Each structure stands twice: as C-alpha cells, then as structure tokens.
PDB file of N, CA, C and O in Angstrom:
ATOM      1  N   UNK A  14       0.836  -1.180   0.000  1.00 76.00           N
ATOM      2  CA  UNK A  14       0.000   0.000   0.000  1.00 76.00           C
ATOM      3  C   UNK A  14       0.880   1.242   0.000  1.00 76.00           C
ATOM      4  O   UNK A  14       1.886   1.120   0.699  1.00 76.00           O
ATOM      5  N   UNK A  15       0.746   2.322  -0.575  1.00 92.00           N
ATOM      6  CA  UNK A  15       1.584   3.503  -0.862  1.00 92.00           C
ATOM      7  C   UNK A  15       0.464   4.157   0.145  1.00 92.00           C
ATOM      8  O   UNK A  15      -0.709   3.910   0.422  1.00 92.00           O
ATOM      9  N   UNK A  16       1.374   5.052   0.515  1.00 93.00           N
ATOM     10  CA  UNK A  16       1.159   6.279   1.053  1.00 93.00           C
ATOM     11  C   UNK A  16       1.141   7.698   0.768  1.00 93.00           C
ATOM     12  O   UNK A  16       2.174   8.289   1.085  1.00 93.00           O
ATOM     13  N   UNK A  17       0.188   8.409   0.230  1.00 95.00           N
ATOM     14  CA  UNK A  17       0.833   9.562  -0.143  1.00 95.00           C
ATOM     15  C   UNK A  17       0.128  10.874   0.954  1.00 95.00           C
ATOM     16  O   UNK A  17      -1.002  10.731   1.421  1.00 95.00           O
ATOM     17  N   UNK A  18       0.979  12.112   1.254  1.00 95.00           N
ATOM     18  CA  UNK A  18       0.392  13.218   1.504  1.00 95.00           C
ATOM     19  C   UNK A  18       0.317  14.691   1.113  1.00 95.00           C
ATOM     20  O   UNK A  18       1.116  15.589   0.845  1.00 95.00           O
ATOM     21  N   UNK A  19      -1.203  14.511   1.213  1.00 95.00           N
ATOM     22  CA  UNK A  19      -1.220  15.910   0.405  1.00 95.00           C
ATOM     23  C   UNK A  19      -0.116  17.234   1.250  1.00 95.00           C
ATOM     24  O   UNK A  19       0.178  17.167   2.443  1.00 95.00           O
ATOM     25  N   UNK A  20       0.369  18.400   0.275  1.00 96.00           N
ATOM     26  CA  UNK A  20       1.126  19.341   0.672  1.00 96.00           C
ATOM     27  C   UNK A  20       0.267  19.591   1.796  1.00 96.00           C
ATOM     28  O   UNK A  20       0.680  19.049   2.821  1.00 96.00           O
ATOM     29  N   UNK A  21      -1.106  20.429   1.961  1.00 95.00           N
ATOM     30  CA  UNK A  21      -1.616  21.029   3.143  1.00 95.00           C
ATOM     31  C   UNK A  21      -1.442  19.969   4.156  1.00 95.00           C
ATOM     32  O   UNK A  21      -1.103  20.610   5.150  1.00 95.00           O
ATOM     33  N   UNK A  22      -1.475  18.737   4.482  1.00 95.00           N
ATOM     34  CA  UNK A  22      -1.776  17.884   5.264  1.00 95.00           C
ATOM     35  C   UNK A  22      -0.083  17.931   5.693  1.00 95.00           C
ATOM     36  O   UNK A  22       0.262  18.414   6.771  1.00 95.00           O
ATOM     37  N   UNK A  23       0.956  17.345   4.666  1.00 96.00           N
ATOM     38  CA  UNK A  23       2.213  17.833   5.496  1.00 96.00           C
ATOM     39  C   UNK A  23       2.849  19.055   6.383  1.00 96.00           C
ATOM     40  O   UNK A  23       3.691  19.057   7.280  1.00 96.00           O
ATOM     41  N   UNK A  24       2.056  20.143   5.725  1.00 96.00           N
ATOM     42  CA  UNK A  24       2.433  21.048   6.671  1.00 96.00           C
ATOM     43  C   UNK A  24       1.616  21.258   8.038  1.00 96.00           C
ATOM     44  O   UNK A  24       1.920  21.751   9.125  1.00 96.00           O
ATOM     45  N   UNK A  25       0.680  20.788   7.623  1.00 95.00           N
ATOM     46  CA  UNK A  25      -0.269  20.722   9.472  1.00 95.00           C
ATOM     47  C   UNK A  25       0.673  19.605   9.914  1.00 95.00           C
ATOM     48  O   UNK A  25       1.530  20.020  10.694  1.00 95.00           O
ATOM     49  N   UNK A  26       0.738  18.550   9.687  1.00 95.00           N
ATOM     50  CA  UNK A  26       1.554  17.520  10.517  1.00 95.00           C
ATOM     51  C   UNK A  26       2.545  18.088  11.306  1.00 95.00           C
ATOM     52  O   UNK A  26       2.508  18.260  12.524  1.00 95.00           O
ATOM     53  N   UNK A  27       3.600  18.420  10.382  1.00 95.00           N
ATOM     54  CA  UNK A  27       4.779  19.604  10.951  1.00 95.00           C
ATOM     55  C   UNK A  27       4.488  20.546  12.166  1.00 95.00           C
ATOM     56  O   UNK A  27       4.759  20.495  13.365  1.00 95.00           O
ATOM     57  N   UNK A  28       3.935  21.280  11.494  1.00 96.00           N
ATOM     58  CA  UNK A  28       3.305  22.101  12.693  1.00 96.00           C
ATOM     59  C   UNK A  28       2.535  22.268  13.664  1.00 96.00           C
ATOM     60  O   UNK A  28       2.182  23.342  14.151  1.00 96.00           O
ATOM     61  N   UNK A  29       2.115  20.727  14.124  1.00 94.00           N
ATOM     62  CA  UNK A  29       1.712  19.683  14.834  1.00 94.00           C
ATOM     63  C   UNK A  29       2.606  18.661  15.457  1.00 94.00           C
ATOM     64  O   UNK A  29       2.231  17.961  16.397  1.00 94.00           O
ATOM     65  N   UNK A  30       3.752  18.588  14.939  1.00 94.00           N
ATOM     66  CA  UNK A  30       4.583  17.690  15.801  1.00 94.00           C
ATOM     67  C   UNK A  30       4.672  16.788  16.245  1.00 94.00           C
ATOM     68  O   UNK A  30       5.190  16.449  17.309  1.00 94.00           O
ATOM     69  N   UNK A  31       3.898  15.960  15.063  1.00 95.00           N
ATOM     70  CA  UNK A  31       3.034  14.438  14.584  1.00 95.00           C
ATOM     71  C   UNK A  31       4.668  13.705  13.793  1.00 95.00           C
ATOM     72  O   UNK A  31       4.657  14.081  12.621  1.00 95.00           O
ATOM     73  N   UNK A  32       5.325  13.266  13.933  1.00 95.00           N
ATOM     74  CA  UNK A  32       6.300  11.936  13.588  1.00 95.00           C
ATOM     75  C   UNK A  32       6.426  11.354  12.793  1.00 95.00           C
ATOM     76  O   UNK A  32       5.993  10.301  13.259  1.00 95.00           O
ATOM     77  N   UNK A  33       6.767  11.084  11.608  1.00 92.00           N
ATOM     78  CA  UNK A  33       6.673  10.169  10.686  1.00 92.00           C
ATOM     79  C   UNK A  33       6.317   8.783  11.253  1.00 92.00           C
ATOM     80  O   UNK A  33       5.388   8.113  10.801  1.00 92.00           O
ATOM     81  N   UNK A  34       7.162   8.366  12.340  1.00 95.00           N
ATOM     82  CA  UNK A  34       6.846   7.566  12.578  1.00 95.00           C
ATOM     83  C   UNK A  34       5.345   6.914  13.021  1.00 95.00           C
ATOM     84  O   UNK A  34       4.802   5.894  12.597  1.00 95.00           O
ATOM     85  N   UNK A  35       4.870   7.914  14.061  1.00 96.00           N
ATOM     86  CA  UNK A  35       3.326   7.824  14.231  1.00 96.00           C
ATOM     87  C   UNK A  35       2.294   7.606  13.376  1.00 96.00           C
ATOM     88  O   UNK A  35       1.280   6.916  13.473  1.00 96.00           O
ATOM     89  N   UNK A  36       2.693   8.262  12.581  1.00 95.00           N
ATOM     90  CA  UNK A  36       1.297   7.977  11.255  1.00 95.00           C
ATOM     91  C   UNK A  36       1.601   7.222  10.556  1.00 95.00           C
ATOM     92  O   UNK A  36       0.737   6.717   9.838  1.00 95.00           O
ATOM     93  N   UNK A  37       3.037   6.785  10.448  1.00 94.00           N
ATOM     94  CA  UNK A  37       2.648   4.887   9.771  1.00 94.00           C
ATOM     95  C   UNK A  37       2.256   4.535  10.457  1.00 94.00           C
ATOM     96  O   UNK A  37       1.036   4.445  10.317  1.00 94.00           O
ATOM     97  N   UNK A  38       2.758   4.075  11.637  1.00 96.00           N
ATOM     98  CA  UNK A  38       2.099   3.269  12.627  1.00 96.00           C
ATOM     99  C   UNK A  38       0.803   3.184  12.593  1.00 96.00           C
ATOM    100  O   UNK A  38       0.277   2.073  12.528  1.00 96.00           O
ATOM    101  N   UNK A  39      -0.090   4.556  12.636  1.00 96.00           N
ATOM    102  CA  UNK A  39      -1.368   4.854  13.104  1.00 96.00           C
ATOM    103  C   UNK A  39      -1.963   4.130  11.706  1.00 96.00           C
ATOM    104  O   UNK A  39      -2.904   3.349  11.848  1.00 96.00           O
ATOM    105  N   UNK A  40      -1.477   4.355  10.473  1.00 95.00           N
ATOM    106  CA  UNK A  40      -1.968   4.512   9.091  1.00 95.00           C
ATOM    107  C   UNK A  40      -1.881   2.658   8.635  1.00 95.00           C
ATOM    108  O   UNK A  40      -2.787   2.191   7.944  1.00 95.00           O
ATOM    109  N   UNK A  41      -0.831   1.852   9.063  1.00 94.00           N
ATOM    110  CA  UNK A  41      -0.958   0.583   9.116  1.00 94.00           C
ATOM    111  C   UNK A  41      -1.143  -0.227   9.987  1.00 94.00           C
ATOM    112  O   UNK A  41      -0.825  -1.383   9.710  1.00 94.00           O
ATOM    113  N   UNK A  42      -1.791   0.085  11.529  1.00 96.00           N
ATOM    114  CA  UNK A  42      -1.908  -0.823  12.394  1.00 96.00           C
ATOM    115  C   UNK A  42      -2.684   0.479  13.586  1.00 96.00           C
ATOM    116  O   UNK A  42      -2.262   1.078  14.575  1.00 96.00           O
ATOM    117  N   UNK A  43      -4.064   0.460  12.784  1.00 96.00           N
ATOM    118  CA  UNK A  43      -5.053   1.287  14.012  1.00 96.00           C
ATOM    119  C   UNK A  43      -5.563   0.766  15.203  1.00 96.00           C
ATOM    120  O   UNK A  43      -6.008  -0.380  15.269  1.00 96.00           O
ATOM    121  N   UNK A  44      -5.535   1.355  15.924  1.00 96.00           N
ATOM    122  CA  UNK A  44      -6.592   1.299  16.876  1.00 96.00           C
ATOM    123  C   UNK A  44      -7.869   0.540  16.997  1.00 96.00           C
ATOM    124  O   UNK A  44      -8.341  -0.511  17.429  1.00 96.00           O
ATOM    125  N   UNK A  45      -8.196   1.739  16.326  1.00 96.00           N
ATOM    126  CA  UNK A  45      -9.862   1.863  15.354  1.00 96.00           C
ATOM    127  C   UNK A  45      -9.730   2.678  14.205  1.00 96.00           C
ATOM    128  O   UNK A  45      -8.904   3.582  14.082  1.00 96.00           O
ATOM    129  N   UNK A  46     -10.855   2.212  13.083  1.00 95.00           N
ATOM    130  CA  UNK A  46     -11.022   2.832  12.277  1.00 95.00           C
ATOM    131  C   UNK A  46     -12.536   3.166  12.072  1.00 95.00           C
ATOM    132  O   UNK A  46     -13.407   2.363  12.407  1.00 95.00           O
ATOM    133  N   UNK A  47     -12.752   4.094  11.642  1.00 95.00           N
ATOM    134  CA  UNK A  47     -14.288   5.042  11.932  1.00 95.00           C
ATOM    135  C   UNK A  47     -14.679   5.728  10.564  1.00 95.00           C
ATOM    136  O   UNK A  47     -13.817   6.276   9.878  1.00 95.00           O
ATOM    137  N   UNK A  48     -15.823   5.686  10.240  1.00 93.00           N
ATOM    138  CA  UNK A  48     -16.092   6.653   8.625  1.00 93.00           C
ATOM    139  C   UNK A  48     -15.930   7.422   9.116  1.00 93.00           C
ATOM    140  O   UNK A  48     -15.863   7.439  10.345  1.00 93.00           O
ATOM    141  N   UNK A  49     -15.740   8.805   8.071  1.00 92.00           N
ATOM    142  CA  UNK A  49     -15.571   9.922   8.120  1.00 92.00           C
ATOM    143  C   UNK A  49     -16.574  10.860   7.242  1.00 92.00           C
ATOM    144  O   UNK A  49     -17.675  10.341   7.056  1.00 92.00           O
ATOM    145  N   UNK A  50     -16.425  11.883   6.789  1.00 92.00           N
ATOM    146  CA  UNK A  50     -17.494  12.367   5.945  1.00 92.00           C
ATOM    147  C   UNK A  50     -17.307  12.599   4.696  1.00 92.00           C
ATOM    148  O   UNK A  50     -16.485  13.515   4.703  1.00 92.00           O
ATOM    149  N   UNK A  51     -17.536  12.363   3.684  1.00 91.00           N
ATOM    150  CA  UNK A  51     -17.467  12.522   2.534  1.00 91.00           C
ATOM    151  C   UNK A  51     -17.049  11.297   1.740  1.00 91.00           C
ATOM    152  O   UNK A  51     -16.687  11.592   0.601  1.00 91.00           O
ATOM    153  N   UNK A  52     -16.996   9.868   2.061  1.00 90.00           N
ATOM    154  CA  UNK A  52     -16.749   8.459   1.989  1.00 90.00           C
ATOM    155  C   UNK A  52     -15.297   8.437   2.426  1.00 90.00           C
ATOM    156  O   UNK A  52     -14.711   7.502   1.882  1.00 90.00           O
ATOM    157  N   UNK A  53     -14.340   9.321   3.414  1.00 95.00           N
ATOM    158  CA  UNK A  53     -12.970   8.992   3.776  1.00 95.00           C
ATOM    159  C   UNK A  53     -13.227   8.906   4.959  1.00 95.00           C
ATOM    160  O   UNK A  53     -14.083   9.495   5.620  1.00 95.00           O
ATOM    161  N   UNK A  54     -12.270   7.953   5.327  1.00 96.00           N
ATOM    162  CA  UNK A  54     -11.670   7.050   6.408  1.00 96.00           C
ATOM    163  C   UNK A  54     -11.288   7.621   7.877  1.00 96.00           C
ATOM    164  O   UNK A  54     -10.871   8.713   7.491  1.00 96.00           O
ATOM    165  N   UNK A  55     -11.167   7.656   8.970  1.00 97.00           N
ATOM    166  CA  UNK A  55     -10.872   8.055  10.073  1.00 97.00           C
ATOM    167  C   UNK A  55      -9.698   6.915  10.821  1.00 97.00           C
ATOM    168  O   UNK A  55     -10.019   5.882  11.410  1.00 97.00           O
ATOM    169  N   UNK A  56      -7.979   7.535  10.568  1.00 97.00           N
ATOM    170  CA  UNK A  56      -7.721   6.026  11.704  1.00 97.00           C
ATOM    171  C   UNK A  56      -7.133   6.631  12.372  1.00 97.00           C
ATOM    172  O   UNK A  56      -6.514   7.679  12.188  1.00 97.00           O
ATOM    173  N   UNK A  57      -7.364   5.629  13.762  1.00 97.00           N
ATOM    174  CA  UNK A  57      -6.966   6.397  15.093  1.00 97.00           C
ATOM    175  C   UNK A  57      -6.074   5.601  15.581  1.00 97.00           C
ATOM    176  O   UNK A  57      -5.856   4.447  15.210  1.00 97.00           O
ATOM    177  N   UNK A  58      -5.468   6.263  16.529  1.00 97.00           N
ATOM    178  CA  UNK A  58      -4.496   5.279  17.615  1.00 97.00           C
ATOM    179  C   UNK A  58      -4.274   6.507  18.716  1.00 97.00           C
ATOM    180  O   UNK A  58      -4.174   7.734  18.686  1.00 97.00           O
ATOM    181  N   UNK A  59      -4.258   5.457  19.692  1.00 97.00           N
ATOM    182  CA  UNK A  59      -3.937   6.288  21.297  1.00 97.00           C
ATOM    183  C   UNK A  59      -2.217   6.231  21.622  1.00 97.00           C
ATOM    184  O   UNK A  59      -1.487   5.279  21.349  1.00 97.00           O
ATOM    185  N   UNK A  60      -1.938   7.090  22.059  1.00 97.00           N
ATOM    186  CA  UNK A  60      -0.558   7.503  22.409  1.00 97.00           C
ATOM    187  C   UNK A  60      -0.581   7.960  23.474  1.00 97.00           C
ATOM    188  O   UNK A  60      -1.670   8.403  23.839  1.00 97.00           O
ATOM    189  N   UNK A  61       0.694   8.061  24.512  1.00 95.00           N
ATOM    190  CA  UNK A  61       0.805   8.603  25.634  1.00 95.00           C
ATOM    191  C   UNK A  61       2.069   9.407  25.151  1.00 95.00           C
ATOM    192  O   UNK A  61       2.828   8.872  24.343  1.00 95.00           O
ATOM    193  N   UNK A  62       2.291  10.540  25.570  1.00 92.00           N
ATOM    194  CA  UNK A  62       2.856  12.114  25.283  1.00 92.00           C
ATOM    195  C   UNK A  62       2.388  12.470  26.581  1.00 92.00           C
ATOM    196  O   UNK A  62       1.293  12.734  27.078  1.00 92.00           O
ATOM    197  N   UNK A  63       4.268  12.346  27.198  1.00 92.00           N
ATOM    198  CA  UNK A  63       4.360  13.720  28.698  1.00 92.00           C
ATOM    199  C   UNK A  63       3.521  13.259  29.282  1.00 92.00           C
ATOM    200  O   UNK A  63       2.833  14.060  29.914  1.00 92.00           O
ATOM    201  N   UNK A  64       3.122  11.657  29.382  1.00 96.00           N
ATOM    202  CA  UNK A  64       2.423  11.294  30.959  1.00 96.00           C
ATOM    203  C   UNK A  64       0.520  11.081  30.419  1.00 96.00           C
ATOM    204  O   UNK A  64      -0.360  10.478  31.034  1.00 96.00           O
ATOM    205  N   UNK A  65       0.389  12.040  28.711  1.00 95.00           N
ATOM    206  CA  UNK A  65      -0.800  12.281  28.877  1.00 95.00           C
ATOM    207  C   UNK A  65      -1.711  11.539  27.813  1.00 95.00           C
ATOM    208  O   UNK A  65      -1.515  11.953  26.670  1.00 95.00           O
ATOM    209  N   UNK A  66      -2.378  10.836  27.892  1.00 96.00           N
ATOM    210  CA  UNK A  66      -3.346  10.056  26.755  1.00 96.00           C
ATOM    211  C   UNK A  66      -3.802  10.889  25.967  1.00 96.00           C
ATOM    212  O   UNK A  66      -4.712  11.647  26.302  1.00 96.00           O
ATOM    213  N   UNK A  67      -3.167  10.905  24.584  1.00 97.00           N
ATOM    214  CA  UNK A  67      -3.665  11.433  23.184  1.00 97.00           C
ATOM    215  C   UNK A  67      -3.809  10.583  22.152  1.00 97.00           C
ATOM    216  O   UNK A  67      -3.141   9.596  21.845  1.00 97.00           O
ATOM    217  N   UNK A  68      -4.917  11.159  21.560  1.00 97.00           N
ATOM    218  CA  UNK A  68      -5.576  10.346  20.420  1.00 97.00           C
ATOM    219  C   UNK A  68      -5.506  11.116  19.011  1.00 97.00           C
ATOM    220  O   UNK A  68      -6.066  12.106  18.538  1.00 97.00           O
ATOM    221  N   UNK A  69      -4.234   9.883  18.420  1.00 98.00           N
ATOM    222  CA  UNK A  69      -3.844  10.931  16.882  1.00 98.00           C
ATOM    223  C   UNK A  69      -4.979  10.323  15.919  1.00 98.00           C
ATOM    224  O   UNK A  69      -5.288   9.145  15.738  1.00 98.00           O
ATOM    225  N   UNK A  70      -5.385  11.240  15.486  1.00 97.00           N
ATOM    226  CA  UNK A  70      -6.970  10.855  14.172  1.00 97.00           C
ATOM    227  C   UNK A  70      -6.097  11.177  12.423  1.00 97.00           C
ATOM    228  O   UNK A  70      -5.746  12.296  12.050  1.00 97.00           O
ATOM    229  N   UNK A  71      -5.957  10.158  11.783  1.00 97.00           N
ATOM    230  CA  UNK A  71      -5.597  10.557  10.001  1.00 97.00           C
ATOM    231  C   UNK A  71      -7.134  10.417   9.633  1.00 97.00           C
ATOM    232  O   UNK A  71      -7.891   9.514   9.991  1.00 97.00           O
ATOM    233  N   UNK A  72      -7.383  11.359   8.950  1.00 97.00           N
ATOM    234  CA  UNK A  72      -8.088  11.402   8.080  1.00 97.00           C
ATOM    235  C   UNK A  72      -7.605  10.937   6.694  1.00 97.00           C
ATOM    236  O   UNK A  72      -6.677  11.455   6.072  1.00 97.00           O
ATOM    237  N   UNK A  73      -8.245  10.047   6.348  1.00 96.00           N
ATOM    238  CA  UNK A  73      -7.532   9.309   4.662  1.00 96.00           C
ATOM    239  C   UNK A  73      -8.916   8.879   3.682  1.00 96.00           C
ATOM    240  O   UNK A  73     -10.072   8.577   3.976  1.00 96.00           O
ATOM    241  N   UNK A  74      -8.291   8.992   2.575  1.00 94.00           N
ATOM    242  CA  UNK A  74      -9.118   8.886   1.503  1.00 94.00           C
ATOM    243  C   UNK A  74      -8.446   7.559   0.807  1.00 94.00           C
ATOM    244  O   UNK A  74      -7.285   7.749   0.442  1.00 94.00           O
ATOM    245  N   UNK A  75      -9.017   6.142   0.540  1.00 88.00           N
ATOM    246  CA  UNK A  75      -8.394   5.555  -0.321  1.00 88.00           C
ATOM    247  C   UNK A  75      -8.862   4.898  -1.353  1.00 88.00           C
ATOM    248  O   UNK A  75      -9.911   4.273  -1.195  1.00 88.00           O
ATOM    249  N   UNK A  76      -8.206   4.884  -2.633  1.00 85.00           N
ATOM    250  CA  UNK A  76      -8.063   4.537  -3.760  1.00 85.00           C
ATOM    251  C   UNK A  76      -7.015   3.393  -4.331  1.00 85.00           C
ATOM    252  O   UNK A  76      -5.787   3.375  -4.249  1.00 85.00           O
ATOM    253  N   UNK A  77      -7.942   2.422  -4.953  1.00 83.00           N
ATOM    254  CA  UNK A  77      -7.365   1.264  -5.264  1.00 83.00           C
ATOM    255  C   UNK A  77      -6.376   0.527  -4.262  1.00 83.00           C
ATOM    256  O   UNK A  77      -6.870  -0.307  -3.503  1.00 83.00           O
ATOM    257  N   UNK A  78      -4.778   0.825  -4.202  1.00 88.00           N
ATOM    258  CA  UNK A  78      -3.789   0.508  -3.502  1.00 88.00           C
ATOM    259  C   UNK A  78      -2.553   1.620  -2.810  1.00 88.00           C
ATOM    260  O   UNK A  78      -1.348   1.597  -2.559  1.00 88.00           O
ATOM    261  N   UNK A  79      -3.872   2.695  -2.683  1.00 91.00           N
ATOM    262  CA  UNK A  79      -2.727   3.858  -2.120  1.00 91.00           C
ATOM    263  C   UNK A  79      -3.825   4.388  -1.420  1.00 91.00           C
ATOM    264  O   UNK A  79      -5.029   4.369  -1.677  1.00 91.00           O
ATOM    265  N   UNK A  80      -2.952   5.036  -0.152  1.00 93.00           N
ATOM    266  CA  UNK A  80      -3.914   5.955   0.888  1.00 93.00           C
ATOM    267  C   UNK A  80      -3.449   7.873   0.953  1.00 93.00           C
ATOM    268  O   UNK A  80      -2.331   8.370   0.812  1.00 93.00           O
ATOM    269  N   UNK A  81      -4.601   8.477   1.177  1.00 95.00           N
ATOM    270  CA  UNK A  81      -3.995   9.657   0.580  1.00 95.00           C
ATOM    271  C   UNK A  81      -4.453  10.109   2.148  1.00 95.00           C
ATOM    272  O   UNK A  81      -5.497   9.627   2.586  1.00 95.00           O
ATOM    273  N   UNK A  82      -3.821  10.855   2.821  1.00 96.00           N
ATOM    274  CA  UNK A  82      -3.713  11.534   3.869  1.00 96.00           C
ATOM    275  C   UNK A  82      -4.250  12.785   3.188  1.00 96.00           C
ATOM    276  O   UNK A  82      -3.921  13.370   2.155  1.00 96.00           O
ATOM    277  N   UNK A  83      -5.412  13.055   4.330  1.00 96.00           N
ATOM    278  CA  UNK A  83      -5.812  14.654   3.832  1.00 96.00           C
ATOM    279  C   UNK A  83      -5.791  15.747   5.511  1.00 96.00           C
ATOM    280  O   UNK A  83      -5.878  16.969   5.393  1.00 96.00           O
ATOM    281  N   UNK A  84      -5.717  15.358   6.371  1.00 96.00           N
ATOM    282  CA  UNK A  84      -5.403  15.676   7.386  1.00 96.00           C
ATOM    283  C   UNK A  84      -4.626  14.643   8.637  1.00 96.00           C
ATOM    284  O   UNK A  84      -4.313  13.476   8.400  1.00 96.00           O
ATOM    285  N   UNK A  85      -4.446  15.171   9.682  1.00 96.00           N
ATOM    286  CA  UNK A  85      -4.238  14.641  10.872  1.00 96.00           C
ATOM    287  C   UNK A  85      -3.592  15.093  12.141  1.00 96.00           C
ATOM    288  O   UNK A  85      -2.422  15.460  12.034  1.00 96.00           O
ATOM    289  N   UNK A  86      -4.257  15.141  13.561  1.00 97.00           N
ATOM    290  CA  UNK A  86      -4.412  15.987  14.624  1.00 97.00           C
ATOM    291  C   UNK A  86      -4.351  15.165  15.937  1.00 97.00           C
ATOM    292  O   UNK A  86      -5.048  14.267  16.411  1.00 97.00           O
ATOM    293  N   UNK A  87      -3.563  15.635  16.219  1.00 97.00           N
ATOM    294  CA  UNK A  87      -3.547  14.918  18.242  1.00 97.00           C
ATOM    295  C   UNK A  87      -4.182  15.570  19.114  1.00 97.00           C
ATOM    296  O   UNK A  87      -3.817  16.708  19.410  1.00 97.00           O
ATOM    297  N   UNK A  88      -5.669  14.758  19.924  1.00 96.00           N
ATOM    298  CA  UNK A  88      -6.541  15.340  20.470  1.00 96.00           C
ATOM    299  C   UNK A  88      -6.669  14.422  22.024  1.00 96.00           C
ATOM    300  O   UNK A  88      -6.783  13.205  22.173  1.00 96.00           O
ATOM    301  N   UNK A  89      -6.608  15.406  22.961  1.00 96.00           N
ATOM    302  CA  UNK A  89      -7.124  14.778  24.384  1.00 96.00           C
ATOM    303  C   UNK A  89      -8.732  14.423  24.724  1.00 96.00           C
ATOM    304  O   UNK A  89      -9.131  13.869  25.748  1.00 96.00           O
ATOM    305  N   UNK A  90      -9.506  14.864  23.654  1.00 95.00           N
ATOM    306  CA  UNK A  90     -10.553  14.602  23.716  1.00 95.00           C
ATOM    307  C   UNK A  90     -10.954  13.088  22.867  1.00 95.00           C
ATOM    308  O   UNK A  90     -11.693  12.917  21.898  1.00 95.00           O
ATOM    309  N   UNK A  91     -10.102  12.059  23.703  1.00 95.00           N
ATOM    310  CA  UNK A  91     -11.067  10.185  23.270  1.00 95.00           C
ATOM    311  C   UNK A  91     -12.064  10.065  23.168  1.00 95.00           C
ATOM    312  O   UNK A  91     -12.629   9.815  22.104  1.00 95.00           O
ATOM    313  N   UNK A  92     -12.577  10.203  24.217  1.00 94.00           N
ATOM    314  CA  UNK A  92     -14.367  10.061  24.626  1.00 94.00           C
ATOM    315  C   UNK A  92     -15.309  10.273  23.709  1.00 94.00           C
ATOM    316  O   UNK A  92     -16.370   9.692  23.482  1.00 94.00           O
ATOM    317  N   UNK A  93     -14.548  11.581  22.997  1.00 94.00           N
ATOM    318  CA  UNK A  93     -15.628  12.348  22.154  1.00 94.00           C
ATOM    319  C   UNK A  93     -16.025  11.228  20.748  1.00 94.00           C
ATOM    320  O   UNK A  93     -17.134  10.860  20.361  1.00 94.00           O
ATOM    321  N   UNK A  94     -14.560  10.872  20.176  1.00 93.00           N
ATOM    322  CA  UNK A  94     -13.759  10.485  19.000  1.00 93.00           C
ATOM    323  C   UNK A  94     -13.776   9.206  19.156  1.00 93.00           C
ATOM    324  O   UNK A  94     -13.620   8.658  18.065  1.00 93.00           O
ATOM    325  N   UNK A  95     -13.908   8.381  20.117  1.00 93.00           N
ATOM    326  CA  UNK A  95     -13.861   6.958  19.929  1.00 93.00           C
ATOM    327  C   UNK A  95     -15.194   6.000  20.274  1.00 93.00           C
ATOM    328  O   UNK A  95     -15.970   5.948  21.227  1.00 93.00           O
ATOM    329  N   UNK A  96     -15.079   5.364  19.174  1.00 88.00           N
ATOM    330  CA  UNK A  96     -16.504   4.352  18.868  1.00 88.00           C
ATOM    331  C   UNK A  96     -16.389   3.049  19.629  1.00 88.00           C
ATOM    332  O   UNK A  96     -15.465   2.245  19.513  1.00 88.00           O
ATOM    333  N   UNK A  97     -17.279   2.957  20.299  1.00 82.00           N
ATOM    334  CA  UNK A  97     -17.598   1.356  21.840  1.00 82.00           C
ATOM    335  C   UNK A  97     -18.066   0.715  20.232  1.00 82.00           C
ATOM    336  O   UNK A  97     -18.539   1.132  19.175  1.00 82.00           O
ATOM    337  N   UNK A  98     -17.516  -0.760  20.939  1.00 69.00           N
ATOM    338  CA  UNK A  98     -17.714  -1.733  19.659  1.00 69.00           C
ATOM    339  C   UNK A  98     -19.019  -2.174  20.052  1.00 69.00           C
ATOM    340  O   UNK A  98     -19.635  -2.980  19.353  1.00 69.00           O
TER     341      UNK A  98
END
C-alpha cells in the first residue's frame, strides 16, 4: 500500500509535531477505524505524550492501492472520538 500526503496535510503535521513515525504506525496498524465524511476514512491510535493520553486521528481517503492523507491531529478529547464496539 503507498502512502501519499497531500502538501496542506504535510504542513499541518509539521506544525503539529506528529512523527513520521506515528502515522505509519497509526496509518498501518489502528486502533480503530471510523467513517468519516465525505466516503474517507478516520484512523486512530492512542498515544501517551508527557504522561498524557492522546488520540492521533488521520483522516484518509483511499483509492485502489494507495492511501492519501488529507489531514491529521492529536486530540485529548477520546471520549468524544472513539466508537464502543
């Protein structure tokens, strides 16, 4: 599976202080995964950062055999964001 990200989405990452490493991780081995709006994807994974439980969300769109990152954000708000099976 390829990975690609859009320019706007790399520079929020950056300036977010989101890891390369994290969003493979997050992007090949979620948590959970959740629809999103517009038929793209939601994948999550929980992280601990400085003691504190955060939940990084990619937003992805995918096509055939590649995933296209269109956002992604580290949020203390789980509760809100995560789906009871």
């Amino acid at each position: 599976m390829e990975i690609k990200i859009i320019p706007l989405a790399a520079k929020k990452i950056k300036l977010r202080k989101i890891t390369k490493d994290m969003l493979y991780e997050t992007i090949k081995h979620p948590d959970q995964t959740v629809n999103g709006y517009g038929g793209r994807i939601v994948k999550q994974k929980i992280y601990t950062i400085k003691n504190k439980k955060k939940l990084l969300r990619i937003v992805c769109e995918t096509k055939a055999e590649e995933t296209i990152v269109v956002t992604s954000y580290l949020t203390s708000q789980i509760e809100k964001y995560w789906r009871q099976k």
